[in-house]
Amino acid sequence: MSMLTRELSGGRDMIRTFTHRVEVPMLGEVAIPPPDKLAYYAGVGLLTLLQVIEWPIALVVTAGHLLADQHLSGLAKGVGEAMETA
């Protein structure tokens, strides 16, 4: 894996994003997403609960959102660092 690919992966940013943790009985310590992402997931869950969308579609949309967010945060960081060095 090239250095550029490693820098654009966004793994460290995702770890920093999910730094709020809550102690849940029987589950232990659980990471909580930021409020805007939590509202998005709650909205998708509500649409699924009301049967506006089916659960497989909700699962795919949520997974796509997570992957896109991870990729874009790493991409933005990489572009920002490239502009600083230029």
Short mmCIF file of N, CA and C in Angstrom, two decimals:
data_model
loop_
_atom_site.label_atom_id
_atom_site.label_comp_id
_atom_site.label_asym_id
_atom_site.label_seq_id
_atom_site.Cartn_x
_atom_site.Cartn_y
_atom_site.Cartn_z
N MET A 1 0.85 -1.16 0.00
CA MET A 1 0.00 0.00 0.00
C MET A 1 0.90 1.24 0.00
N SER A 2 0.61 2.18 -0.87
CA SER A 2 1.44 3.37 -0.98
C SER A 2 1.18 4.31 0.19
N MET A 3 2.10 5.24 0.38
CA MET A 3 1.96 6.20 1.48
C MET A 3 0.73 7.08 1.27
N LEU A 4 0.46 7.46 0.03
CA LEU A 4 -0.70 8.29 -0.27
C LEU A 4 -1.99 7.56 0.09
N THR A 5 -2.08 6.29 -0.27
CA THR A 5 -3.27 5.50 0.05
C THR A 5 -3.45 5.38 1.55
N ARG A 6 -2.36 5.19 2.28
CA ARG A 6 -2.44 5.09 3.73
C ARG A 6 -2.94 6.39 4.34
N GLU A 7 -2.47 7.52 3.81
CA GLU A 7 -2.89 8.82 4.34
C GLU A 7 -4.34 9.13 4.01
N LEU A 8 -4.83 8.67 2.87
CA LEU A 8 -6.20 8.95 2.45
C LEU A 8 -7.22 7.98 3.04
N SER A 9 -6.76 7.00 3.77
CA SER A 9 -7.69 5.99 4.28
C SER A 9 -8.64 6.54 5.31
N GLY A 10 -8.25 7.54 6.08
CA GLY A 10 -9.14 8.18 7.02
C GLY A 10 -9.38 7.38 8.30
N GLY A 11 -8.63 6.34 8.52
CA GLY A 11 -8.83 5.51 9.71
C GLY A 11 -8.64 6.28 11.00
N ARG A 12 -7.60 7.07 11.07
CA ARG A 12 -7.35 7.85 12.30
C ARG A 12 -8.43 8.88 12.54
N ASP A 13 -8.93 9.49 11.46
CA ASP A 13 -10.00 10.47 11.62
C ASP A 13 -11.28 9.82 12.14
N MET A 14 -11.60 8.63 11.66
CA MET A 14 -12.79 7.94 12.13
C MET A 14 -12.66 7.58 13.61
N ILE A 15 -11.45 7.20 14.02
CA ILE A 15 -11.24 6.87 15.43
C ILE A 15 -11.44 8.11 16.28
N ARG A 16 -10.92 9.26 15.82
CA ARG A 16 -11.11 10.50 16.57
C ARG A 16 -12.57 10.95 16.57
N THR A 17 -13.30 10.68 15.48
CA THR A 17 -14.69 11.09 15.37
C THR A 17 -15.56 10.36 16.40
N PHE A 18 -15.28 9.10 16.63
CA PHE A 18 -16.08 8.30 17.54
C PHE A 18 -15.40 8.21 18.92
N THR A 19 -15.04 9.35 19.50
CA THR A 19 -14.33 9.34 20.78
C THR A 19 -15.27 9.37 21.97
N HIS A 20 -16.55 9.71 21.78
CA HIS A 20 -17.48 9.71 22.89
C HIS A 20 -17.87 8.27 23.19
N ARG A 21 -17.69 7.89 24.44
CA ARG A 21 -17.97 6.51 24.82
C ARG A 21 -18.92 6.50 26.01
N VAL A 22 -19.78 5.49 26.03
CA VAL A 22 -20.76 5.33 27.10
C VAL A 22 -20.68 3.90 27.61
N GLU A 23 -20.78 3.76 28.92
CA GLU A 23 -20.78 2.44 29.54
C GLU A 23 -22.20 1.88 29.51
N VAL A 24 -22.39 0.77 28.79
CA VAL A 24 -23.71 0.14 28.66
C VAL A 24 -23.65 -1.19 29.42
N PRO A 25 -24.63 -1.44 30.31
CA PRO A 25 -24.63 -2.71 31.03
C PRO A 25 -24.69 -3.90 30.07
N MET A 26 -23.94 -4.93 30.37
CA MET A 26 -23.85 -6.17 29.60
C MET A 26 -23.12 -6.02 28.26
N LEU A 27 -22.91 -4.79 27.77
CA LEU A 27 -22.17 -4.59 26.52
C LEU A 27 -20.79 -4.01 26.76
N GLY A 28 -20.64 -3.31 27.86
CA GLY A 28 -19.37 -2.66 28.15
C GLY A 28 -19.34 -1.25 27.60
N GLU A 29 -18.17 -0.80 27.19
CA GLU A 29 -17.98 0.55 26.68
C GLU A 29 -18.33 0.59 25.19
N VAL A 30 -19.22 1.53 24.82
CA VAL A 30 -19.69 1.63 23.43
C VAL A 30 -19.38 3.03 22.91
N ALA A 31 -18.84 3.11 21.69
CA ALA A 31 -18.55 4.40 21.06
C ALA A 31 -19.84 4.97 20.47
N ILE A 32 -20.04 6.28 20.65
CA ILE A 32 -21.23 6.95 20.14
C ILE A 32 -20.81 7.94 19.06
N PRO A 33 -21.50 7.92 17.91
CA PRO A 33 -21.17 8.87 16.84
C PRO A 33 -21.56 10.29 17.22
N PRO A 34 -21.04 11.28 16.49
CA PRO A 34 -21.42 12.68 16.74
C PRO A 34 -22.92 12.88 16.51
N PRO A 35 -23.50 13.95 17.07
CA PRO A 35 -24.95 14.17 16.99
C PRO A 35 -25.52 14.20 15.57
N ASP A 36 -24.80 14.79 14.61
CA ASP A 36 -25.35 14.85 13.25
C ASP A 36 -25.45 13.46 12.62
N LYS A 37 -24.46 12.63 12.86
CA LYS A 37 -24.51 11.27 12.32
C LYS A 37 -25.54 10.43 13.07
N LEU A 38 -25.66 10.65 14.37
CA LEU A 38 -26.66 9.94 15.15
C LEU A 38 -28.07 10.27 14.67
N ALA A 39 -28.31 11.53 14.34
CA ALA A 39 -29.62 11.94 13.81
C ALA A 39 -29.89 11.27 12.46
N TYR A 40 -28.88 11.17 11.62
CA TYR A 40 -29.04 10.51 10.32
C TYR A 40 -29.43 9.05 10.50
N TYR A 41 -28.68 8.34 11.38
CA TYR A 41 -28.97 6.93 11.61
C TYR A 41 -30.35 6.75 12.23
N ALA A 42 -30.74 7.64 13.13
CA ALA A 42 -32.07 7.57 13.74
C ALA A 42 -33.16 7.79 12.69
N GLY A 43 -32.91 8.71 11.75
CA GLY A 43 -33.87 8.96 10.68
C GLY A 43 -34.05 7.76 9.78
N VAL A 44 -32.95 7.12 9.42
CA VAL A 44 -33.04 5.91 8.59
C VAL A 44 -33.75 4.81 9.37
N GLY A 45 -33.45 4.70 10.66
CA GLY A 45 -34.12 3.70 11.49
C GLY A 45 -35.62 3.96 11.59
N LEU A 46 -36.00 5.23 11.73
CA LEU A 46 -37.42 5.58 11.81
C LEU A 46 -38.14 5.27 10.51
N LEU A 47 -37.52 5.60 9.38
CA LEU A 47 -38.12 5.27 8.08
C LEU A 47 -38.29 3.77 7.91
N THR A 48 -37.34 3.00 8.43
CA THR A 48 -37.44 1.55 8.36
C THR A 48 -38.55 1.05 9.28
N LEU A 49 -38.62 1.62 10.47
CA LEU A 49 -39.65 1.22 11.43
C LEU A 49 -41.06 1.52 10.90
N LEU A 50 -41.21 2.64 10.21
CA LEU A 50 -42.51 3.02 9.64
C LEU A 50 -42.77 2.32 8.30
N GLN A 51 -41.85 1.49 7.88
CA GLN A 51 -41.92 0.72 6.64
C GLN A 51 -42.01 1.60 5.40
N VAL A 52 -41.38 2.76 5.47
CA VAL A 52 -41.26 3.62 4.29
C VAL A 52 -40.19 3.02 3.37
N ILE A 53 -39.13 2.51 3.98
CA ILE A 53 -38.10 1.77 3.24
C ILE A 53 -37.94 0.40 3.91
N GLU A 54 -37.50 -0.57 3.15
CA GLU A 54 -37.30 -1.91 3.69
C GLU A 54 -35.93 -2.00 4.37
N TRP A 55 -35.80 -2.93 5.32
CA TRP A 55 -34.57 -3.01 6.11
C TRP A 55 -33.32 -3.31 5.28
N PRO A 56 -33.38 -4.14 4.21
CA PRO A 56 -32.13 -4.32 3.43
C PRO A 56 -31.67 -3.03 2.76
N ILE A 57 -32.62 -2.22 2.32
CA ILE A 57 -32.27 -0.95 1.69
C ILE A 57 -31.67 -0.01 2.74
N ALA A 58 -32.25 0.02 3.93
CA ALA A 58 -31.73 0.85 5.01
C ALA A 58 -30.31 0.43 5.38
N LEU A 59 -30.07 -0.87 5.39
CA LEU A 59 -28.75 -1.38 5.72
C LEU A 59 -27.72 -0.96 4.67
N VAL A 60 -28.08 -1.07 3.40
CA VAL A 60 -27.17 -0.69 2.31
C VAL A 60 -26.91 0.81 2.31
N VAL A 61 -27.96 1.61 2.53
CA VAL A 61 -27.80 3.07 2.56
C VAL A 61 -26.90 3.49 3.72
N THR A 62 -27.10 2.89 4.88
CA THR A 62 -26.29 3.23 6.04
C THR A 62 -24.83 2.80 5.84
N ALA A 63 -24.62 1.61 5.31
CA ALA A 63 -23.25 1.15 5.05
C ALA A 63 -22.56 2.04 4.02
N GLY A 64 -23.29 2.42 2.98
CA GLY A 64 -22.73 3.33 1.98
C GLY A 64 -22.38 4.68 2.57
N HIS A 65 -23.23 5.16 3.46
CA HIS A 65 -22.97 6.45 4.12
C HIS A 65 -21.71 6.36 4.98
N LEU A 66 -21.56 5.28 5.71
CA LEU A 66 -20.37 5.10 6.55
C LEU A 66 -19.10 5.04 5.70
N LEU A 67 -19.15 4.27 4.61
CA LEU A 67 -17.97 4.15 3.74
C LEU A 67 -17.64 5.47 3.05
N ALA A 68 -18.65 6.18 2.58
CA ALA A 68 -18.40 7.47 1.91
C ALA A 68 -17.85 8.48 2.90
N ASP A 69 -18.36 8.49 4.11
CA ASP A 69 -17.88 9.43 5.12
C ASP A 69 -16.43 9.15 5.47
N GLN A 70 -16.09 7.88 5.60
CA GLN A 70 -14.72 7.51 5.92
C GLN A 70 -13.78 7.91 4.78
N HIS A 71 -14.19 7.67 3.55
CA HIS A 71 -13.34 7.99 2.39
C HIS A 71 -13.19 9.50 2.23
N LEU A 72 -14.29 10.24 2.35
CA LEU A 72 -14.24 11.68 2.14
C LEU A 72 -13.45 12.40 3.23
N SER A 73 -13.52 11.92 4.48
CA SER A 73 -12.75 12.58 5.54
C SER A 73 -11.26 12.39 5.30
N GLY A 74 -10.87 11.20 4.85
CA GLY A 74 -9.46 10.97 4.54
C GLY A 74 -9.01 11.72 3.31
N LEU A 75 -9.88 11.81 2.32
CA LEU A 75 -9.56 12.54 1.10
C LEU A 75 -9.39 14.03 1.37
N ALA A 76 -10.28 14.60 2.16
CA ALA A 76 -10.19 16.03 2.50
C ALA A 76 -8.91 16.32 3.28
N LYS A 77 -8.54 15.44 4.18
CA LYS A 77 -7.31 15.63 4.95
C LYS A 77 -6.09 15.58 4.02
N GLY A 78 -6.10 14.61 3.09
CA GLY A 78 -4.98 14.47 2.15
C GLY A 78 -4.84 15.69 1.26
N VAL A 79 -5.96 16.22 0.77
CA VAL A 79 -5.93 17.40 -0.08
C VAL A 79 -5.44 18.61 0.71
N GLY A 80 -5.92 18.75 1.95
CA GLY A 80 -5.48 19.85 2.80
C GLY A 80 -3.98 19.81 3.07
N GLU A 81 -3.46 18.63 3.36
CA GLU A 81 -2.02 18.51 3.59
C GLU A 81 -1.22 18.79 2.33
N ALA A 82 -1.72 18.36 1.19
CA ALA A 82 -1.04 18.63 -0.08
C ALA A 82 -1.00 20.13 -0.37
N MET A 83 -2.08 20.83 -0.05
CA MET A 83 -2.12 22.28 -0.28
C MET A 83 -1.18 23.02 0.67
N GLU A 84 -1.04 22.49 1.90
CA GLU A 84 -0.11 23.13 2.84
C GLU A 84 1.33 23.02 2.37
N THR A 85 1.70 21.91 1.78
CA THR A 85 3.07 21.73 1.35
C THR A 85 3.38 22.44 0.04
N ALA A 86 2.35 22.79 -0.73
CA ALA A 86 2.56 23.44 -2.03
C ALA A 86 2.88 24.91 -1.87
#
